[in-house]
Amino acid sequence: MSENGALHHEDVLVRRGRRSGAAITVAVHSRVLGPAVGGCRIWTYPSWQDGASDAMRLAEAMTYKCAAAGLEYGGGKTVVALPMGTVLTPRLRRDVLHDVGEMVATFEGSYLVGPDVGTGPEDMMTIREVTPHSFCLPQEHGGTGNSGTPTAQGVQAALRAGARHVFGSESLSGHRVVIAGYGSVGSRLAADLSRAGATVVVSDVDGRKQAAAESSGYSWVEPEQALRTPADVLVPAAVGGVLNPETVATLDVPLVIGPANNQVTSDSVADLLADAGTVWVPDFVTSAGGVIYVLNREVGGLDHDDAAARVEVIEETVDQVLDAARAGGTTPLHESMVLAERRLGTAGAE
């Protein structure tokens, strides 16, 4: 993806919310394939500029996620950059979400917003009070609710393909899996992998989750040790930026596949992983299950079974990417980008 500082986005809108006073960025990277989609992240940042940069990185990743998944959508993202130490009271949250809705409305349907870190289906209902262009609503309001289950399903599909390439079998029974992030998706993956016979180790920045993890039979490591723990598989399932030259140097794991967005700090880290003998499947491929399922249900009108079947295609995509990387002596990131860019380059050409 772009790393030279040039602006490749179609729109970047930064405002101080008129109700909340919060710094809000809506970044739309591309609408080549269709309306842009991307979640609303509410998080604390050292500065509003950091939040804006995060929105732009995440929007670009969404473009490639949709393209690689074969979806007729482009990439966007909303980031609410709260000052460090901010207490998000119910009143402030409502004001923030109404400000977000007001900004989303200015795109007149060419950008649709869903949940992300710090938001959920109920928040999309609050945004709906201002604009109809939000998705992933609660099920009782006609939406699909939390997308954690299809996201985890997509990661499982990617893990099957990755395990075949690295271990010779799609089964992870008897293998040690470290899941860095014990949230909505990470906890589902932990349960699924444990049932399949894997030895599961989890970590999370929220230490209050340790008791629940251990009561489920998982081992616990502190977050700073998660990437230093020897394992067969590492599943980054929290925030991005965890794979950098320093962490790769201490990594002792042959396969990395997970749902966290923007896992590498730069594309060059993918080369470092390959040089170290670690197979890393890009997050924009493995984390697409949620958006595939939700858009096929809420916009495409498919029923649950048909939408879930679309998520399983991630396994074929990962197979294709890893086969191409092995045959060409390239990296999975390179081949994933080629796959996405081929589609972006041919959109509308038929």
Short mmCIF file of C-alpha atoms in Angstrom, two decimals:
data_model
loop_
_atom_site.label_atom_id
_atom_site.label_comp_id
_atom_site.label_asym_id
_atom_site.label_seq_id
_atom_site.Cartn_x
_atom_site.Cartn_y
_atom_site.Cartn_z
CA MET A 1 0.00 0.00 0.00
CA SER A 2 1.06 3.63 -0.36
CA GLU A 3 3.98 4.64 1.85
CA ASN A 4 5.45 7.66 0.08
CA GLY A 5 3.35 10.32 1.75
CA ALA A 6 1.25 11.09 -1.34
CA LEU A 7 -2.50 11.50 -0.93
CA HIS A 8 -4.26 8.67 -2.75
CA HIS A 9 -7.67 9.21 -1.14
CA GLU A 10 -10.70 10.61 -2.90
CA ASP A 11 -11.95 12.51 0.15
CA VAL A 12 -10.62 13.28 3.61
CA LEU A 13 -13.01 15.27 5.78
CA VAL A 14 -11.83 16.47 9.20
CA ARG A 15 -14.16 18.37 11.52
CA ARG A 16 -14.54 19.38 15.11
CA GLY A 17 -17.92 17.95 16.06
CA ARG A 18 -20.34 20.79 16.70
CA ARG A 19 -22.04 18.91 19.53
CA SER A 20 -19.16 16.91 21.02
CA GLY A 21 -16.14 19.06 20.19
CA ALA A 22 -14.35 15.83 19.21
CA ALA A 23 -11.94 15.67 16.27
CA ILE A 24 -13.60 13.43 13.66
CA THR A 25 -12.09 12.25 10.39
CA VAL A 26 -13.98 10.55 7.58
CA ALA A 27 -11.57 9.22 4.97
CA VAL A 28 -12.79 7.77 1.67
CA HIS A 29 -9.98 6.05 -0.20
CA SER A 30 -11.78 4.72 -3.27
CA ARG A 31 -15.19 4.35 -4.89
CA VAL A 32 -13.88 2.63 -8.02
CA LEU A 33 -15.82 -0.56 -7.31
CA GLY A 34 -18.82 1.07 -5.67
CA PRO A 35 -19.85 3.05 -2.56
CA ALA A 36 -17.18 3.19 0.12
CA VAL A 37 -17.76 1.22 3.32
CA GLY A 38 -15.88 1.29 6.59
CA GLY A 39 -16.42 1.33 10.32
CA CYS A 40 -16.50 4.09 12.90
CA ARG A 41 -13.62 3.84 15.38
CA ILE A 42 -13.78 5.74 18.68
CA TRP A 43 -10.37 5.70 20.31
CA THR A 44 -7.94 7.87 22.24
CA TYR A 45 -4.99 9.35 20.35
CA PRO A 46 -2.08 11.62 21.28
CA SER A 47 -3.38 14.13 18.71
CA TRP A 48 -6.14 14.58 16.17
CA GLN A 49 -3.51 14.23 13.44
CA ASP A 50 -2.79 10.70 14.66
CA GLY A 51 -6.49 9.91 14.39
CA ALA A 52 -6.66 11.35 10.88
CA SER A 53 -3.64 9.29 9.80
CA ASP A 54 -5.22 6.17 11.24
CA ALA A 55 -8.45 6.85 9.34
CA MET A 56 -6.56 7.18 6.08
CA ARG A 57 -4.58 3.98 6.61
CA LEU A 58 -7.70 2.05 7.56
CA ALA A 59 -9.70 3.43 4.61
CA GLU A 60 -7.03 2.29 2.17
CA ALA A 61 -6.99 -1.16 3.77
CA MET A 62 -10.78 -1.34 3.33
CA THR A 63 -10.40 -0.68 -0.39
CA TYR A 64 -8.09 -3.65 -0.72
CA LYS A 65 -10.23 -5.78 1.59
CA CYS A 66 -13.32 -5.25 -0.55
CA ALA A 67 -11.42 -5.71 -3.82
CA ALA A 68 -9.70 -8.93 -2.73
CA ALA A 69 -13.03 -10.27 -1.43
CA GLY A 70 -14.79 -9.59 -4.73
CA LEU A 71 -17.20 -7.04 -3.27
CA GLU A 72 -18.67 -4.18 -5.27
CA TYR A 73 -17.62 -1.60 -2.68
CA GLY A 74 -14.75 0.76 -2.01
CA GLY A 75 -12.95 1.68 1.18
CA GLY A 76 -13.61 4.31 3.81
CA LYS A 77 -13.21 4.84 7.56
CA THR A 78 -14.35 7.14 10.33
CA VAL A 79 -12.11 7.86 13.30
CA VAL A 80 -13.13 9.85 16.36
CA ALA A 81 -9.87 10.92 18.00
CA LEU A 82 -10.52 11.47 21.69
CA PRO A 83 -7.81 13.16 23.77
CA MET A 84 -5.92 10.82 26.07
CA GLY A 85 -7.77 10.29 29.33
CA THR A 86 -11.20 11.23 27.94
CA VAL A 87 -14.15 9.69 29.78
CA LEU A 88 -16.80 8.81 27.20
CA THR A 89 -20.00 9.48 29.12
CA PRO A 90 -23.34 8.39 27.63
CA ARG A 91 -24.10 12.02 26.75
CA LEU A 92 -20.74 12.53 25.06
CA ARG A 93 -21.08 9.26 23.14
CA ARG A 94 -24.47 10.30 21.82
CA ASP A 95 -23.14 13.71 20.78
CA VAL A 96 -20.14 12.08 19.08
CA LEU A 97 -22.34 9.66 17.14
CA HIS A 98 -24.70 12.41 16.02
CA ASP A 99 -21.70 14.39 14.82
CA VAL A 100 -20.48 11.32 12.94
CA GLY A 101 -23.92 10.86 11.40
CA GLU A 102 -23.92 14.47 10.25
CA MET A 103 -20.58 13.99 8.50
CA VAL A 104 -21.60 10.69 6.91
CA ALA A 105 -24.77 12.35 5.60
CA THR A 106 -22.69 14.80 3.55
CA PHE A 107 -21.54 11.90 1.35
CA GLU A 108 -25.16 11.26 0.26
CA GLY A 109 -24.87 7.46 0.25
CA SER A 110 -21.43 7.18 -1.36
CA TYR A 111 -20.00 6.20 2.04
CA LEU A 112 -21.69 3.78 4.44
CA VAL A 113 -20.53 3.47 8.05
CA GLY A 114 -20.55 0.44 10.33
CA PRO A 115 -19.08 -0.53 13.71
CA ASP A 116 -15.38 -0.72 14.49
CA VAL A 117 -13.21 -0.54 17.61
CA GLY A 118 -15.15 1.38 20.24
CA THR A 119 -18.55 1.11 18.55
CA GLY A 120 -21.25 -1.51 18.06
CA PRO A 121 -24.69 -2.15 16.54
CA GLU A 122 -26.52 0.08 19.05
CA ASP A 123 -24.25 2.97 18.04
CA MET A 124 -25.26 2.45 14.41
CA MET A 125 -28.85 2.95 15.53
CA THR A 126 -27.87 6.25 17.10
CA ILE A 127 -26.20 7.30 13.84
CA ARG A 128 -29.42 6.32 12.05
CA GLU A 129 -31.16 9.12 13.93
CA VAL A 130 -29.19 11.50 11.68
CA THR A 131 -28.57 9.55 8.46
CA PRO A 132 -29.82 6.26 6.94
CA HIS A 133 -26.33 5.37 5.74
CA SER A 134 -25.20 3.05 8.52
CA PHE A 135 -25.18 -0.75 8.59
CA CYS A 136 -24.73 -3.62 11.05
CA LEU A 137 -27.81 -2.56 13.01
CA PRO A 138 -29.12 -4.69 15.91
CA GLN A 139 -31.05 -7.75 14.75
CA GLU A 140 -34.26 -6.51 16.36
CA HIS A 141 -34.05 -3.49 14.06
CA GLY A 142 -33.53 -5.49 10.88
CA GLY A 143 -29.73 -5.62 10.88
CA THR A 144 -27.20 -8.41 11.33
CA GLY A 145 -25.95 -7.30 14.74
CA ASN A 146 -22.39 -7.94 15.85
CA SER A 147 -20.18 -9.06 12.95
CA GLY A 148 -17.77 -10.94 15.22
CA THR A 149 -19.12 -14.35 14.26
CA PRO A 150 -18.68 -14.04 10.46
CA THR A 151 -15.33 -12.31 10.97
CA ALA A 152 -14.17 -15.28 13.07
CA GLN A 153 -15.59 -17.63 10.44
CA GLY A 154 -13.48 -15.91 7.79
CA VAL A 155 -10.34 -16.15 9.91
CA GLN A 156 -11.02 -19.87 10.41
CA ALA A 157 -11.27 -20.28 6.63
CA ALA A 158 -7.94 -18.48 6.21
CA LEU A 159 -6.37 -20.61 8.96
CA ARG A 160 -7.36 -23.82 7.18
CA ALA A 161 -5.62 -22.72 4.01
CA GLY A 162 -2.59 -21.38 5.89
CA ALA A 163 -2.25 -24.57 7.94
CA ARG A 164 -2.29 -26.72 4.80
CA HIS A 165 0.54 -24.69 3.30
CA VAL A 166 2.68 -24.58 6.44
CA PHE A 167 1.88 -27.82 8.27
CA GLY A 168 0.56 -30.03 5.48
CA SER A 169 -2.89 -30.36 7.03
CA GLU A 170 -5.73 -27.93 7.65
CA SER A 171 -6.20 -29.32 11.18
CA LEU A 172 -4.64 -27.34 14.02
CA SER A 173 -5.23 -30.14 16.53
CA GLY A 174 -2.15 -30.44 18.72
CA HIS A 175 -0.76 -27.09 17.59
CA ARG A 176 -0.12 -24.15 19.91
CA VAL A 177 -2.02 -21.00 18.93
CA VAL A 178 -1.44 -17.58 20.54
CA ILE A 179 -4.36 -15.18 20.17
CA ALA A 180 -3.34 -11.58 20.85
CA GLY A 181 -6.63 -9.89 21.72
CA TYR A 182 -9.46 -11.57 23.60
CA GLY A 183 -12.37 -9.52 22.36
CA SER A 184 -15.42 -10.28 20.24
CA VAL A 185 -13.51 -12.09 17.49
CA GLY A 186 -10.56 -13.37 19.53
CA SER A 187 -12.80 -15.09 22.09
CA ARG A 188 -14.79 -16.81 19.34
CA LEU A 189 -11.60 -18.02 17.68
CA ALA A 190 -10.26 -19.28 21.01
CA ALA A 191 -13.39 -21.36 21.57
CA ASP A 192 -13.43 -22.74 18.02
CA LEU A 193 -9.73 -23.63 18.01
CA SER A 194 -9.88 -25.19 21.46
CA ARG A 195 -12.78 -27.40 20.39
CA ALA A 196 -10.72 -28.41 17.35
CA GLY A 197 -7.92 -29.65 19.61
CA ALA A 198 -5.50 -26.73 19.54
CA THR A 199 -3.66 -25.55 22.64
CA VAL A 200 -4.83 -21.95 23.04
CA VAL A 201 -2.90 -19.10 24.67
CA VAL A 202 -4.56 -15.69 24.89
CA SER A 203 -3.63 -12.15 25.88
CA ASP A 204 -5.41 -8.83 26.12
CA VAL A 205 -4.63 -5.31 27.31
CA ASP A 206 -7.65 -5.62 29.59
CA GLY A 207 -6.33 -7.76 32.43
CA ARG A 208 -9.85 -8.23 33.74
CA LYS A 209 -10.37 -10.79 30.97
CA GLN A 210 -7.73 -13.13 32.38
CA ALA A 211 -10.06 -14.91 34.78
CA ALA A 212 -12.64 -15.60 32.06
CA ALA A 213 -9.94 -16.87 29.69
CA GLU A 214 -8.41 -19.19 32.25
CA SER A 215 -11.80 -20.49 33.35
CA SER A 216 -12.37 -21.49 29.71
CA GLY A 217 -9.19 -23.55 29.83
CA TYR A 218 -6.82 -21.20 27.99
CA SER A 219 -3.35 -20.15 29.10
CA TRP A 220 -2.75 -16.42 29.63
CA VAL A 221 0.26 -14.26 28.78
CA GLU A 222 0.68 -10.55 29.23
CA PRO A 223 0.26 -8.49 26.03
CA GLU A 224 3.94 -7.56 25.82
CA GLN A 225 4.81 -11.28 25.83
CA ALA A 226 2.26 -12.44 23.26
CA LEU A 227 4.52 -11.92 20.25
CA ARG A 228 7.51 -13.38 22.09
CA THR A 229 5.78 -16.62 23.00
CA PRO A 230 6.90 -19.59 20.88
CA ALA A 231 3.92 -21.03 19.02
CA ASP A 232 2.81 -22.68 15.80
CA VAL A 233 0.30 -19.95 14.95
CA LEU A 234 -0.04 -16.31 16.00
CA VAL A 235 -3.45 -14.69 15.63
CA PRO A 236 -3.29 -10.86 15.95
CA ALA A 237 -6.86 -10.02 17.00
CA ALA A 238 -6.61 -6.57 18.61
CA VAL A 239 -5.32 -3.24 17.29
CA GLY A 240 -2.87 -2.87 14.42
CA GLY A 241 0.80 -2.01 14.15
CA VAL A 242 1.98 -5.05 16.14
CA LEU A 243 4.31 -6.40 13.46
CA ASN A 244 7.38 -4.19 13.07
CA PRO A 245 11.13 -4.83 12.65
CA GLU A 246 11.61 -5.16 16.42
CA THR A 247 8.78 -7.64 17.03
CA VAL A 248 9.59 -9.68 13.92
CA ALA A 249 13.16 -10.11 15.17
CA THR A 250 11.87 -11.92 18.28
CA LEU A 251 9.00 -13.77 16.63
CA ASP A 252 9.15 -17.58 16.91
CA VAL A 253 6.14 -18.74 14.92
CA PRO A 254 5.79 -20.14 11.37
CA LEU A 255 2.25 -18.89 10.60
CA VAL A 256 0.58 -15.55 11.34
CA ILE A 257 -3.09 -15.10 10.43
CA GLY A 258 -5.54 -12.84 12.24
CA PRO A 259 -8.34 -10.28 12.00
CA ALA A 260 -6.62 -7.15 13.40
CA ASN A 261 -6.42 -4.35 10.83
CA ASN A 262 -3.09 -2.88 9.64
CA GLN A 263 -0.94 -5.46 11.43
CA VAL A 264 2.34 -4.42 9.79
CA THR A 265 3.79 -0.96 10.34
CA SER A 266 5.03 -0.87 6.73
CA ASP A 267 4.93 -3.13 3.70
CA SER A 268 8.64 -3.86 4.11
CA VAL A 269 7.80 -5.81 7.28
CA ALA A 270 6.17 -8.44 5.06
CA ASP A 271 9.59 -9.03 3.49
CA LEU A 272 11.16 -9.36 6.93
CA LEU A 273 8.56 -11.95 7.90
CA ALA A 274 9.21 -13.93 4.73
CA ASP A 275 12.98 -13.75 5.26
CA ALA A 276 12.46 -15.12 8.78
CA GLY A 277 10.49 -18.07 7.42
CA THR A 278 7.14 -16.86 8.73
CA VAL A 279 4.07 -17.06 6.49
CA TRP A 280 1.93 -13.98 7.09
CA VAL A 281 -1.40 -13.66 5.30
CA PRO A 282 -2.40 -9.99 5.03
CA ASP A 283 -5.14 -8.85 7.38
CA PHE A 284 -7.20 -7.27 4.61
CA VAL A 285 -7.71 -10.78 3.22
CA THR A 286 -8.26 -12.69 6.46
CA SER A 287 -10.51 -10.16 8.20
CA ALA A 288 -13.05 -9.75 5.39
CA GLY A 289 -15.63 -12.20 6.74
CA GLY A 290 -17.62 -9.60 8.62
CA VAL A 291 -17.99 -7.15 5.76
CA ILE A 292 -18.70 -9.95 3.26
CA TYR A 293 -21.49 -11.33 5.43
CA VAL A 294 -23.05 -8.05 6.51
CA LEU A 295 -23.14 -6.44 3.07
CA ASN A 296 -24.50 -9.56 1.43
CA ARG A 297 -27.23 -9.74 4.08
CA GLU A 298 -28.17 -6.10 4.65
CA VAL A 299 -27.61 -4.73 1.13
CA GLY A 300 -27.57 -7.82 -1.08
CA GLY A 301 -30.63 -9.41 0.55
CA LEU A 302 -29.13 -12.90 0.95
CA ASP A 303 -30.26 -15.18 3.75
CA HIS A 304 -27.90 -16.34 6.50
CA ASP A 305 -26.76 -19.56 4.84
CA ASP A 306 -25.99 -17.99 1.48
CA ALA A 307 -24.14 -15.06 3.06
CA ALA A 308 -22.13 -17.42 5.29
CA ALA A 309 -21.21 -19.46 2.21
CA ARG A 310 -19.74 -16.31 0.64
CA VAL A 311 -17.46 -15.94 3.68
CA GLU A 312 -15.99 -19.40 3.06
CA VAL A 313 -14.52 -18.12 -0.23
CA ILE A 314 -11.74 -16.57 1.90
CA GLU A 315 -10.20 -20.04 2.09
CA GLU A 316 -9.90 -20.20 -1.71
CA THR A 317 -8.47 -16.68 -1.80
CA VAL A 318 -5.77 -17.54 0.73
CA ASP A 319 -4.94 -20.73 -1.17
CA GLN A 320 -4.58 -18.70 -4.35
CA VAL A 321 -2.38 -16.09 -2.67
CA LEU A 322 -0.09 -18.61 -0.98
CA ASP A 323 0.23 -20.75 -4.12
CA ALA A 324 1.19 -17.69 -6.16
CA ALA A 325 3.71 -16.51 -3.56
CA ARG A 326 5.36 -19.92 -3.42
CA ALA A 327 5.47 -20.29 -7.20
CA GLY A 328 6.76 -16.78 -7.82
CA GLY A 329 9.13 -16.47 -4.89
CA THR A 330 7.19 -13.42 -3.68
CA THR A 331 5.28 -12.66 -0.47
CA PRO A 332 1.60 -13.22 0.33
CA LEU A 333 1.27 -9.44 0.68
CA HIS A 334 2.56 -8.91 -2.86
CA GLU A 335 0.19 -11.48 -4.30
CA SER A 336 -2.77 -10.15 -2.29
CA MET A 337 -2.07 -6.67 -3.62
CA VAL A 338 -1.82 -8.00 -7.18
CA LEU A 339 -5.17 -9.74 -6.75
CA ALA A 340 -6.87 -6.60 -5.42
CA GLU A 341 -5.24 -4.20 -7.87
CA ARG A 342 -6.15 -6.43 -10.81
CA ARG A 343 -9.78 -6.03 -9.84
CA LEU A 344 -9.49 -2.32 -9.13
CA GLY A 345 -7.79 -1.81 -12.48
CA THR A 346 -10.42 -3.68 -14.44
CA ALA A 347 -13.49 -2.31 -12.65
CA GLY A 348 -15.96 -0.95 -15.20
CA ALA A 349 -13.85 -2.17 -18.11
CA GLU A 350 -16.20 -4.98 -19.13
#
